[in-house]
Short mmCIF file of C-alpha atoms in Angstrom, two decimals:
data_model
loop_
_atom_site.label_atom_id
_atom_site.label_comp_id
_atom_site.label_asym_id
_atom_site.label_seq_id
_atom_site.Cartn_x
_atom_site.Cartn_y
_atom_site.Cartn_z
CA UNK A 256 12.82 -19.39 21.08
CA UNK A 257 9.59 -17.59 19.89
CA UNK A 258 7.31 -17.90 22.45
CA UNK A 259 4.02 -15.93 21.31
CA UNK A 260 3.06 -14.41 18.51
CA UNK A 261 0.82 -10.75 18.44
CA UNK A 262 -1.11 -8.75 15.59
CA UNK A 263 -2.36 -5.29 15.95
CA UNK A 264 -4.10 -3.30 13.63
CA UNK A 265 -3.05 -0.02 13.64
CA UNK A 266 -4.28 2.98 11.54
CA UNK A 267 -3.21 6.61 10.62
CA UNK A 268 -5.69 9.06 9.58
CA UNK A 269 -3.83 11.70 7.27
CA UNK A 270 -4.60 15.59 7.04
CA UNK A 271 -4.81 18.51 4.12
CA UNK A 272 -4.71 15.77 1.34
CA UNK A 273 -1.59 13.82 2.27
CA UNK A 274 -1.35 11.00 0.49
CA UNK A 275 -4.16 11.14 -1.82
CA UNK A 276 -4.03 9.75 -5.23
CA UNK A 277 -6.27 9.24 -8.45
CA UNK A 278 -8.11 6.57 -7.22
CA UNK A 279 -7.65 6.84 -3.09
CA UNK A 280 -8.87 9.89 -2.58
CA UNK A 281 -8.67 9.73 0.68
CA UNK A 282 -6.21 7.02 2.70
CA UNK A 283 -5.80 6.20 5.90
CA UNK A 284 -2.25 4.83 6.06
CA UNK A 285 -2.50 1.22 8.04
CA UNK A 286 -0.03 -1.16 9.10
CA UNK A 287 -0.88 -5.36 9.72
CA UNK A 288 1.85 -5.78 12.56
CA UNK A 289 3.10 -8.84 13.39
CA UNK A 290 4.70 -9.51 16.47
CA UNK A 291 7.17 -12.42 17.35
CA UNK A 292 8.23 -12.54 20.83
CA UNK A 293 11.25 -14.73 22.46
CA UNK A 294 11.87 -16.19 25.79
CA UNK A 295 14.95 -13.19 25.52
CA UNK A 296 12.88 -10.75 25.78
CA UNK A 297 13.11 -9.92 21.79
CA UNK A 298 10.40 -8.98 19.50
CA UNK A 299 10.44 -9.34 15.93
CA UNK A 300 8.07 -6.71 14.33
CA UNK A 301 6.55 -7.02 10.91
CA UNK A 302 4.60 -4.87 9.11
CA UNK A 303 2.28 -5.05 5.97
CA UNK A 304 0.79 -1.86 4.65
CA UNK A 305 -2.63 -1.09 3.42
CA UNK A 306 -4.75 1.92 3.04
CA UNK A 307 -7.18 1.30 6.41
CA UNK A 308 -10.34 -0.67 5.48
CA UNK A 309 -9.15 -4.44 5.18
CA UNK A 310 -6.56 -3.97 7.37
CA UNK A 311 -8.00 -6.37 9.90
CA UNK A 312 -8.59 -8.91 7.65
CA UNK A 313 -4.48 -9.29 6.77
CA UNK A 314 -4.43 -9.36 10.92
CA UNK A 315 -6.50 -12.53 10.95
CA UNK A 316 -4.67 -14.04 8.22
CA UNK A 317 -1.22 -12.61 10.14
CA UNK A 318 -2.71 -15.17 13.11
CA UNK A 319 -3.62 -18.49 11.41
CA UNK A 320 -0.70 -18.58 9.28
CA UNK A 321 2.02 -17.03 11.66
CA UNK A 322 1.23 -19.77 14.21
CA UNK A 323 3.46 -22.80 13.34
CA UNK A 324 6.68 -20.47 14.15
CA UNK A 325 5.74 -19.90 17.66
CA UNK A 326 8.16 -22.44 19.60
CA UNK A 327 10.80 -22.52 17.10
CA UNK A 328 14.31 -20.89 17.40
CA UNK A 329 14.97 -18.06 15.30
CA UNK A 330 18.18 -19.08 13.93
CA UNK A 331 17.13 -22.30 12.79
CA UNK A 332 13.94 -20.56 10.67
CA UNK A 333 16.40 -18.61 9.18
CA UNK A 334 18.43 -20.82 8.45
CA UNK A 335 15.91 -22.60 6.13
CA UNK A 336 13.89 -19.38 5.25
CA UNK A 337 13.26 -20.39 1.86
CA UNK A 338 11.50 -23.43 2.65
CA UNK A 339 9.49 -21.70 5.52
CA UNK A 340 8.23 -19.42 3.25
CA UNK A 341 7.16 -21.45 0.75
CA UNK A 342 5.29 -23.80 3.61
CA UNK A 343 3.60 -20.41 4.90
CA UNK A 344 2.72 -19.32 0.94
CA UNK A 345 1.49 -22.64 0.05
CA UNK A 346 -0.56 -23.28 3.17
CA UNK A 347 -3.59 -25.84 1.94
CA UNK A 348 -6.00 -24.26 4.21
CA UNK A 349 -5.56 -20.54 2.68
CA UNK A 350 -3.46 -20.84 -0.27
CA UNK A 351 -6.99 -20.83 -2.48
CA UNK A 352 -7.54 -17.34 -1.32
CA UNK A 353 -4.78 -16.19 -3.01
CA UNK A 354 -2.42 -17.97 -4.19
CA UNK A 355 0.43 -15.81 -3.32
CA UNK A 356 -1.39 -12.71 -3.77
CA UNK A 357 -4.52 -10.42 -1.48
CA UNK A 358 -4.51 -10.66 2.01
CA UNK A 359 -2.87 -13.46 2.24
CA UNK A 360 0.26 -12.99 0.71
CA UNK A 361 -0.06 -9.37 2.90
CA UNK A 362 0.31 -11.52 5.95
CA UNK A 363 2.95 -13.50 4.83
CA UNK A 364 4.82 -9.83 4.44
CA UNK A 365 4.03 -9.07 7.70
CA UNK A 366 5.59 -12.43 8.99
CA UNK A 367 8.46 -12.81 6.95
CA UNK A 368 9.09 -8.88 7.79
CA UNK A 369 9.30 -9.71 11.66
CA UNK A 370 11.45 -12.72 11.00
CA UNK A 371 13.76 -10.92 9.76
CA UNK A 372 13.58 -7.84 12.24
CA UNK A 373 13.91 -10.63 15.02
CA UNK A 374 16.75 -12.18 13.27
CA UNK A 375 18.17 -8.93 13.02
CA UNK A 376 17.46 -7.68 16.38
CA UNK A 377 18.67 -11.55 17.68
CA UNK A 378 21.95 -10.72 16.37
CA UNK A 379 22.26 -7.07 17.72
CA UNK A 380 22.66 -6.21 13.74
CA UNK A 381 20.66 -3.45 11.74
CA UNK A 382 19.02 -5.47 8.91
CA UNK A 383 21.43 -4.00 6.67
CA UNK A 384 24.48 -5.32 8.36
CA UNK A 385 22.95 -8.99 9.21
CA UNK A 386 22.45 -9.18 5.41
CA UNK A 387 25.82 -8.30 3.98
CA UNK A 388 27.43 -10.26 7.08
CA UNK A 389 25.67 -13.30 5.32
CA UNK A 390 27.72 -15.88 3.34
CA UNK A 391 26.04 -16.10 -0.35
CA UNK A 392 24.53 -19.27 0.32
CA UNK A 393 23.41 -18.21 3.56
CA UNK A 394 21.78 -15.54 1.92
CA UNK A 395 20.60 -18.14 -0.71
CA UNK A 396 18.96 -19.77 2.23
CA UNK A 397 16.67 -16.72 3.02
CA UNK A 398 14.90 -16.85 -0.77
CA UNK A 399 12.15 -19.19 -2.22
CA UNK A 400 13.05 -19.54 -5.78
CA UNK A 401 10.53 -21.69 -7.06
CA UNK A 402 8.89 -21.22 -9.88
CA UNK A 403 11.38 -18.84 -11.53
CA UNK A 404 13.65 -21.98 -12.17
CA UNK A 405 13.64 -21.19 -16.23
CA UNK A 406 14.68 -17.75 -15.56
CA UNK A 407 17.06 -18.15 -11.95
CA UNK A 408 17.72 -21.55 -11.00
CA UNK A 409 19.15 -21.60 -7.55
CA UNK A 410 23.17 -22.15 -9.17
CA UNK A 411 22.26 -18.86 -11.12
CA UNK A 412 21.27 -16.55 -8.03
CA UNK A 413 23.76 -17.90 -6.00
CA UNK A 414 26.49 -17.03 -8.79
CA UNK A 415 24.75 -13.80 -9.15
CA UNK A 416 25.58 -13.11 -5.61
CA UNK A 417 29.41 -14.71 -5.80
CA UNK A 418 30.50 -12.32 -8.41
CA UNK A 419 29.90 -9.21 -6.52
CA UNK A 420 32.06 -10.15 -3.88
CA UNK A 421 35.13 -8.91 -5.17
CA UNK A 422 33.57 -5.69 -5.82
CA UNK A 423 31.79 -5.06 -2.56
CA UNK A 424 34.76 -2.75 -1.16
CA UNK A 425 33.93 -0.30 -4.28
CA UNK A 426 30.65 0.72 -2.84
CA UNK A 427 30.70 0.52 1.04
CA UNK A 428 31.06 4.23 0.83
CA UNK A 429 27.11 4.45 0.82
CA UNK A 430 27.40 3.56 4.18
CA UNK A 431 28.70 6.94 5.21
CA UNK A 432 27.55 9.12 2.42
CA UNK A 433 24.16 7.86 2.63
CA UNK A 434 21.91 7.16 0.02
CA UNK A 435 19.91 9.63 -2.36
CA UNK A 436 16.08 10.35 -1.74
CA UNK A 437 13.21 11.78 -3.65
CA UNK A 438 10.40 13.47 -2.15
CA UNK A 439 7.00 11.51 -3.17
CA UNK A 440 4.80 14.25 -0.78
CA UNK A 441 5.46 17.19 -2.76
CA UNK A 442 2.68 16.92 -5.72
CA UNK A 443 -0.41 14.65 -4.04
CA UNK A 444 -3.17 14.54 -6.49
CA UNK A 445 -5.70 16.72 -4.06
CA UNK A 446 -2.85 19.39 -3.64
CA UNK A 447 -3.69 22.59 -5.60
CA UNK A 448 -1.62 23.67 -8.06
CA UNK A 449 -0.35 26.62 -5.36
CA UNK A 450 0.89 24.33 -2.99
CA UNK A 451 2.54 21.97 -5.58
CA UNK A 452 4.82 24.45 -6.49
CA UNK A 453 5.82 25.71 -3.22
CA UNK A 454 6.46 22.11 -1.65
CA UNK A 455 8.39 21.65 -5.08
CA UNK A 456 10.21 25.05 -4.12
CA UNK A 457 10.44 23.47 -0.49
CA UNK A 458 12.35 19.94 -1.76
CA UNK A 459 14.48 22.04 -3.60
CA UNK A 460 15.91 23.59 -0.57
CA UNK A 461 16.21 20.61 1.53
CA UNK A 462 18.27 19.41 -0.48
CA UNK A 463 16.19 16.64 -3.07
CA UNK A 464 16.85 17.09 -6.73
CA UNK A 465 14.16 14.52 -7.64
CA UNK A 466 10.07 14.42 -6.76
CA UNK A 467 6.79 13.19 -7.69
CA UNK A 468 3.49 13.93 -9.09
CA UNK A 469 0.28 12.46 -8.67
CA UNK A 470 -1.78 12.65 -12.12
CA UNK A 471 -4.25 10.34 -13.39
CA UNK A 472 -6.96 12.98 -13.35
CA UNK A 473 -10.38 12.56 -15.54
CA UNK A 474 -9.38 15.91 -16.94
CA UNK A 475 -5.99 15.33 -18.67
CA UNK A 476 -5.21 19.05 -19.19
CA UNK A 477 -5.38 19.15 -15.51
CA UNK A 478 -2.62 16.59 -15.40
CA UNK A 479 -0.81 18.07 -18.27
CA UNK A 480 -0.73 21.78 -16.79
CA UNK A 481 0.34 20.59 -13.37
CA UNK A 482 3.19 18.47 -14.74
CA UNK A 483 4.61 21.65 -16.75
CA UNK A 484 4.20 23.58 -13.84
CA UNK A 485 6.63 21.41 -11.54
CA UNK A 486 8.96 21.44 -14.55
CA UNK A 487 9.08 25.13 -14.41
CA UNK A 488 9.09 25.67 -10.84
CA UNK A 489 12.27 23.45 -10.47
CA UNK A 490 14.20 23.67 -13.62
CA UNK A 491 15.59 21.69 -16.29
CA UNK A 492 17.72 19.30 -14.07
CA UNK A 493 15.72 17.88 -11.43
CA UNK A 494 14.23 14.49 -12.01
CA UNK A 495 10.18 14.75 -12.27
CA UNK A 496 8.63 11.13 -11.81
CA UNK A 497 4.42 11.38 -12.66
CA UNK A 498 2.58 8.74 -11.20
CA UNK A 499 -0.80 7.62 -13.04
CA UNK A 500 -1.71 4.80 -10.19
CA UNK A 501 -3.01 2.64 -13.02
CA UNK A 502 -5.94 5.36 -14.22
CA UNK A 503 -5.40 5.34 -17.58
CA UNK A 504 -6.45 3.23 -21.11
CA UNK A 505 -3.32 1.91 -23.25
CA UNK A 506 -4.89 4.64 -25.89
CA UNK A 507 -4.89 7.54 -23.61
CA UNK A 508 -0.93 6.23 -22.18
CA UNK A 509 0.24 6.92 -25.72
CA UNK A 510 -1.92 10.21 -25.94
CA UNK A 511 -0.46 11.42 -22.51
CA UNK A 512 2.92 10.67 -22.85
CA UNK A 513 2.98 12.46 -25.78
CA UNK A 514 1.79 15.65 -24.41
CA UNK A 515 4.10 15.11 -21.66
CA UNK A 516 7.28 14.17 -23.47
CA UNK A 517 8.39 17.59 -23.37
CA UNK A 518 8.63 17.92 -19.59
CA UNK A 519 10.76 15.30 -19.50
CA UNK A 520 9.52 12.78 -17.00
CA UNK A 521 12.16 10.75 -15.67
CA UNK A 522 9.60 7.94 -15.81
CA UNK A 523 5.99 7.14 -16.17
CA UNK A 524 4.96 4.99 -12.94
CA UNK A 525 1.71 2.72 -12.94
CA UNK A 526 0.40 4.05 -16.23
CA UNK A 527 -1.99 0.79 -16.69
CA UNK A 528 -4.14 -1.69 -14.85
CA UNK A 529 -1.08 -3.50 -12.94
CA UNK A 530 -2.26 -6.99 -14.27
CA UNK A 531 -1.69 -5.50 -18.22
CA UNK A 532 1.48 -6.78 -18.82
CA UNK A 533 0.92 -6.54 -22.57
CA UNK A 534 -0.05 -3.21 -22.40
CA UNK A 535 2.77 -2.14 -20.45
CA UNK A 536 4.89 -3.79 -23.17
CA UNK A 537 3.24 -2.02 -25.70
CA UNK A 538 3.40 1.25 -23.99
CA UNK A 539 6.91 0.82 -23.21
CA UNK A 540 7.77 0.31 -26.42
CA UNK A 541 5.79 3.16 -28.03
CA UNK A 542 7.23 5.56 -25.64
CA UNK A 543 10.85 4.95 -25.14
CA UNK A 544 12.84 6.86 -24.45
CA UNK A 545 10.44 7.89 -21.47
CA UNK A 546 10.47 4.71 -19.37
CA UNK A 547 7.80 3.12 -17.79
CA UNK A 548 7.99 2.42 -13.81
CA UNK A 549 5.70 -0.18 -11.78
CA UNK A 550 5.87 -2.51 -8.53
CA UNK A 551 3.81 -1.16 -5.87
CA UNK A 552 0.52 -3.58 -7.34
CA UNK A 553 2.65 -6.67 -8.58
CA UNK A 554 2.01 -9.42 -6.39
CA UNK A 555 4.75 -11.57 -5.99
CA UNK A 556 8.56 -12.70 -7.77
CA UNK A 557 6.40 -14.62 -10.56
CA UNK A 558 4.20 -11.87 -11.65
CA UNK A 559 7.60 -9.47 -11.43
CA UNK A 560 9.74 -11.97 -13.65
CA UNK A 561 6.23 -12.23 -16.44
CA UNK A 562 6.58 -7.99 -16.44
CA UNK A 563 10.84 -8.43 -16.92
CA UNK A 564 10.53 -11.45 -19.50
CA UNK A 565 8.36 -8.83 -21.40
CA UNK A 566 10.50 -5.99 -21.51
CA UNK A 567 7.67 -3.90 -20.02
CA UNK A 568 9.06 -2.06 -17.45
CA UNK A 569 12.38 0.00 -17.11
CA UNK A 570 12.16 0.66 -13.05
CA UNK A 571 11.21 -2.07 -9.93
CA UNK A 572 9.17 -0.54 -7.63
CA UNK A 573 9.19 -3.67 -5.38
CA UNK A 574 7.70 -3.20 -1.99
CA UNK A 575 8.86 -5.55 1.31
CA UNK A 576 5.68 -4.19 2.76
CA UNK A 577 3.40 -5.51 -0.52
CA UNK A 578 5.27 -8.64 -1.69
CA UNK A 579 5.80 -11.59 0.79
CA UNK A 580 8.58 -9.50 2.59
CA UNK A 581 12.31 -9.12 3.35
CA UNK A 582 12.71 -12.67 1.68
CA UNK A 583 10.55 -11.91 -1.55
CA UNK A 584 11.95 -7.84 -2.27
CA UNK A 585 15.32 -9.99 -2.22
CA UNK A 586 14.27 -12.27 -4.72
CA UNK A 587 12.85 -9.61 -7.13
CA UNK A 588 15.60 -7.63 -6.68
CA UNK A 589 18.03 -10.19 -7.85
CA UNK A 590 15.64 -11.49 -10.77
CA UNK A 591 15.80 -7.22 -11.88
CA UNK A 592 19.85 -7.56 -11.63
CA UNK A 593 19.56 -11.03 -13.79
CA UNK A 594 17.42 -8.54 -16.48
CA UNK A 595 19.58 -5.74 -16.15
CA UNK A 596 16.89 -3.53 -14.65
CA UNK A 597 16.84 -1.18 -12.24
CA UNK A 598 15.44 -1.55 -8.43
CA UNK A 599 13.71 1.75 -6.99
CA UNK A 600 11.41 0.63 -4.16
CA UNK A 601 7.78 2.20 -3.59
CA UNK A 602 7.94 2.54 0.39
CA UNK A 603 4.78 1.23 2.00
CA UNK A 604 6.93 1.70 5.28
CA UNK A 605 7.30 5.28 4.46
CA UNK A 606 11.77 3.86 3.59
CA UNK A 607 11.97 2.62 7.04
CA UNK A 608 12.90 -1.13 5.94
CA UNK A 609 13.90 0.01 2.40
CA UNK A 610 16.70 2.20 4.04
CA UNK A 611 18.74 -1.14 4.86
CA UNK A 612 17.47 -3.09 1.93
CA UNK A 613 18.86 -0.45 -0.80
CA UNK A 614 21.98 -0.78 0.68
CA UNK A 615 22.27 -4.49 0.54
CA UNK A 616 21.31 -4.17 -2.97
CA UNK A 617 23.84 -2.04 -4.23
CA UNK A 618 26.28 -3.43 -1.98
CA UNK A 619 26.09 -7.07 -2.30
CA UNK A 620 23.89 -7.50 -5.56
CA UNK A 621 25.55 -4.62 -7.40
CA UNK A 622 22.37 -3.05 -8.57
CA UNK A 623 22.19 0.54 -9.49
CA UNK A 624 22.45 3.21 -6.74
CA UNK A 625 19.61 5.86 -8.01
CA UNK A 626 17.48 6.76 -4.79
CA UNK A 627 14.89 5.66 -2.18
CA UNK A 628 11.43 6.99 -2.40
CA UNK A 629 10.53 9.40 1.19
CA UNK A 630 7.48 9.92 2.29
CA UNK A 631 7.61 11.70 5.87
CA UNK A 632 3.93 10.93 7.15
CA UNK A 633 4.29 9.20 10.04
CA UNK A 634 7.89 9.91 11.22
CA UNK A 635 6.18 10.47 14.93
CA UNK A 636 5.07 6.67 14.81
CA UNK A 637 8.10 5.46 14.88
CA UNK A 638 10.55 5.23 17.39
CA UNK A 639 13.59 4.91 15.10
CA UNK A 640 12.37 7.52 12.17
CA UNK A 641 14.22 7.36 9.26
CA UNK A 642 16.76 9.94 9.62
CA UNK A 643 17.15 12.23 6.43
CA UNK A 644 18.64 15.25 5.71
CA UNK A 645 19.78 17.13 2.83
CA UNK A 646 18.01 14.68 0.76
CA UNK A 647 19.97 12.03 1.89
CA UNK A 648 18.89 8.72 3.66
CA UNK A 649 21.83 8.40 6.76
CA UNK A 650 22.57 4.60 7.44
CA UNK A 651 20.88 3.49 10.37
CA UNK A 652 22.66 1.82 12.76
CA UNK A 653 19.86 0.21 15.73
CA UNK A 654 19.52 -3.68 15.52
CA UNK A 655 16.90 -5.03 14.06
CA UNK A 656 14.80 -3.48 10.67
CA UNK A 657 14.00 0.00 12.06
CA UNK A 658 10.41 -0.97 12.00
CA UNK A 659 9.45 -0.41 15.90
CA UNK A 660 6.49 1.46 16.34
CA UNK A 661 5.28 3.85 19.25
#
């Protein structure tokens, strides 16, 4: 039984430009944590990720809408996830803040996250394993579906998930091969353009054959010159993604992605304000066959199925750590395999949770297997780091959602 429930706010200052972007400049990696303890001696740890300031208001939403869970057995929340969540996202005290969207729908990340890392951890599972283990309408159980009805009734997702059971056996060899990464810390936007090229040099070696950019710069030549120069440094095959973080005009997209077509990006990520769905439809279609990639600033599984209905986005960058959690990535991910799109998570747990959940999308849902964003920042906070090597994510293998913190 949960007994108590905890939040902490912790924070993590980054050095030399780590993690710096067009418009954070400079971040201070945070976490919301939310803490569900048992009468076992279990706690369920959730986290929701921000960039420092704010962080302690997700906390306070963390408390007042975590709080009906505390004396109720894990099991039989899970059981019923669906409808949990939905009682948590539509609570008439808070739901005006959002709805299903800011701080609020941060906390119900953080919440549904440490449900499912007790659940997890309950069972004596990793994530990964608890989730395949599932029957599919056990799994069904776990997912709010409303609102998408015209798009994925409940019959629909649970069929979804029925068909790829004949075909799991074909890809459990992920779980020892691993799965591929791609190295977001080699170009961050206040790197010069010396050390781009050497930590591009550097990915090369350990073994990634795929990295990102930061651009998004006032001075698009600045942008332009940088993105050449990774293309150069690493060669014609490695994949180059260039991330904008939603800094430019539909009119300069089009300009920029011209200029840039002949490095080759493999996609285009956050080119426009992340509530322009038109524009990213238009863009999309003015620029194929460059593709356009977003996630990491769409709110929720309505929002997500608005930018797939529109045909405005190639990649889903949906983030457990940004949506409303575990129970919410699942949903998206499954609306994506209903659209025929592909599901490459941005990692606001640096791939910590996303390790098990990529798995249990190309395992169970069938999705794509292309490869898990790594960002190595704050490996020493955890206690079960993500372990990769070679470019590889290894399958990890501790109960619960590897999301323990020192």
């Amino acid at each position: 039984m949960i007994t108590k429930l905890t939040v902490s706010d912790r924070r993590f200052p980054l050095e030399d430009g780590a993690g710096a972007d067009s418009i954070h400049t400079q971040p201070v990696y945070a976490y919301a944590v939310c803490e569900l303890h048992t009468d076992a001696g279990a706690t369920g740890i959730g986290l929701a990720f921000t960039l420092g300031r704010g962080n302690d208001l997700v906390c306070q939403a963390i408390t007042a809408l975590a709080e009906p869970l505390v004396g109720r057995d894990i099991d039989a929340v899970m059981s019923d996830f669906g409808n949990v969540f939905r009682s948590i996202a539509d609570n008439q005290h808070y739901r005006w803040l959002g709805p299903h969207k800011g701080v609020v729908h941060l906390a119900l990340a953080a919440i549904s996250n440490a449900c499912f890392d007790l659940w997890a951890k309950h069972r004596g599972v990793p994530l990964w394993k608890l989730l395949l283990d599932l029957s599919p309408q056990a799994m069904l159980a776990t997912l709010d579906l409303s609102n998408l009805e015209a798009v994925l009734s409940a019959d629909e997702a649970l069929a979804l998930i029925k068909a790829e059971l004949p075909n799991r056996s074909l890809r459990l060899s992920v779980l020892e091969s691993g799965y591929p990464g791609y190295d977001t810390s080699v170009g961050w936007f206040n790197y010069d353009d010396e050390t781009i090229k050497g930590n591009a040099k550097r990915a090369i070696e350990q073994g990634f054959d795929a990295m990102k950019l930061k651009v998004g710069s006032r001075d698009i030549e600045r942008d332009i010159r940088r993105a050449y120069l990774i293309r150069e440094t690493v060669g014609a095959d490695a994949r180059i993604m260039l991330d904008v973080n939603q800094q430019w005009s539909l009119p300069t997209a089009l300009q920029m992605c011209q200029k840039l077509e002949a490095m080759r990006p493999f996609w285009i990520e956050e080119p426009l304000h992340p509530d322009d769905i038109l524009g990213h439809q238009t863009l999309a279609r003015a620029i194929y066959p460059i593709q356009v990639a977003l996630g990491e600033h769409v709110a929720n599984r309505i929002q997500f199925k608005n930018f797939m209905q529109a045909g405005a986005a190639a990649f889903i960058q949906v983030d457990c750590t940004r949506v409303g959690g575990v129970s919410e990535f699942l949903t998206v991910s499954l609306l994506a395999k209903k659209f025929g799109l592909k599901v490459v998570p941005h990692v606001g747990d640096m791939g910590q949770i996303h390790q098990h959940l990529v798995l249990v999308n190309h395992i169970a849902f069938g999705l794509e297997k292309i490869f898990l964003e790594y960002i190595p920042h704050l490996r020493e906070h955890f206690i079960h780091p993500a372990k990769v090597e070679s470019g590889v994510y290894h399958t990890p293998h501790e109960p619960g959602s590897s999301s323990d913190l020192n």
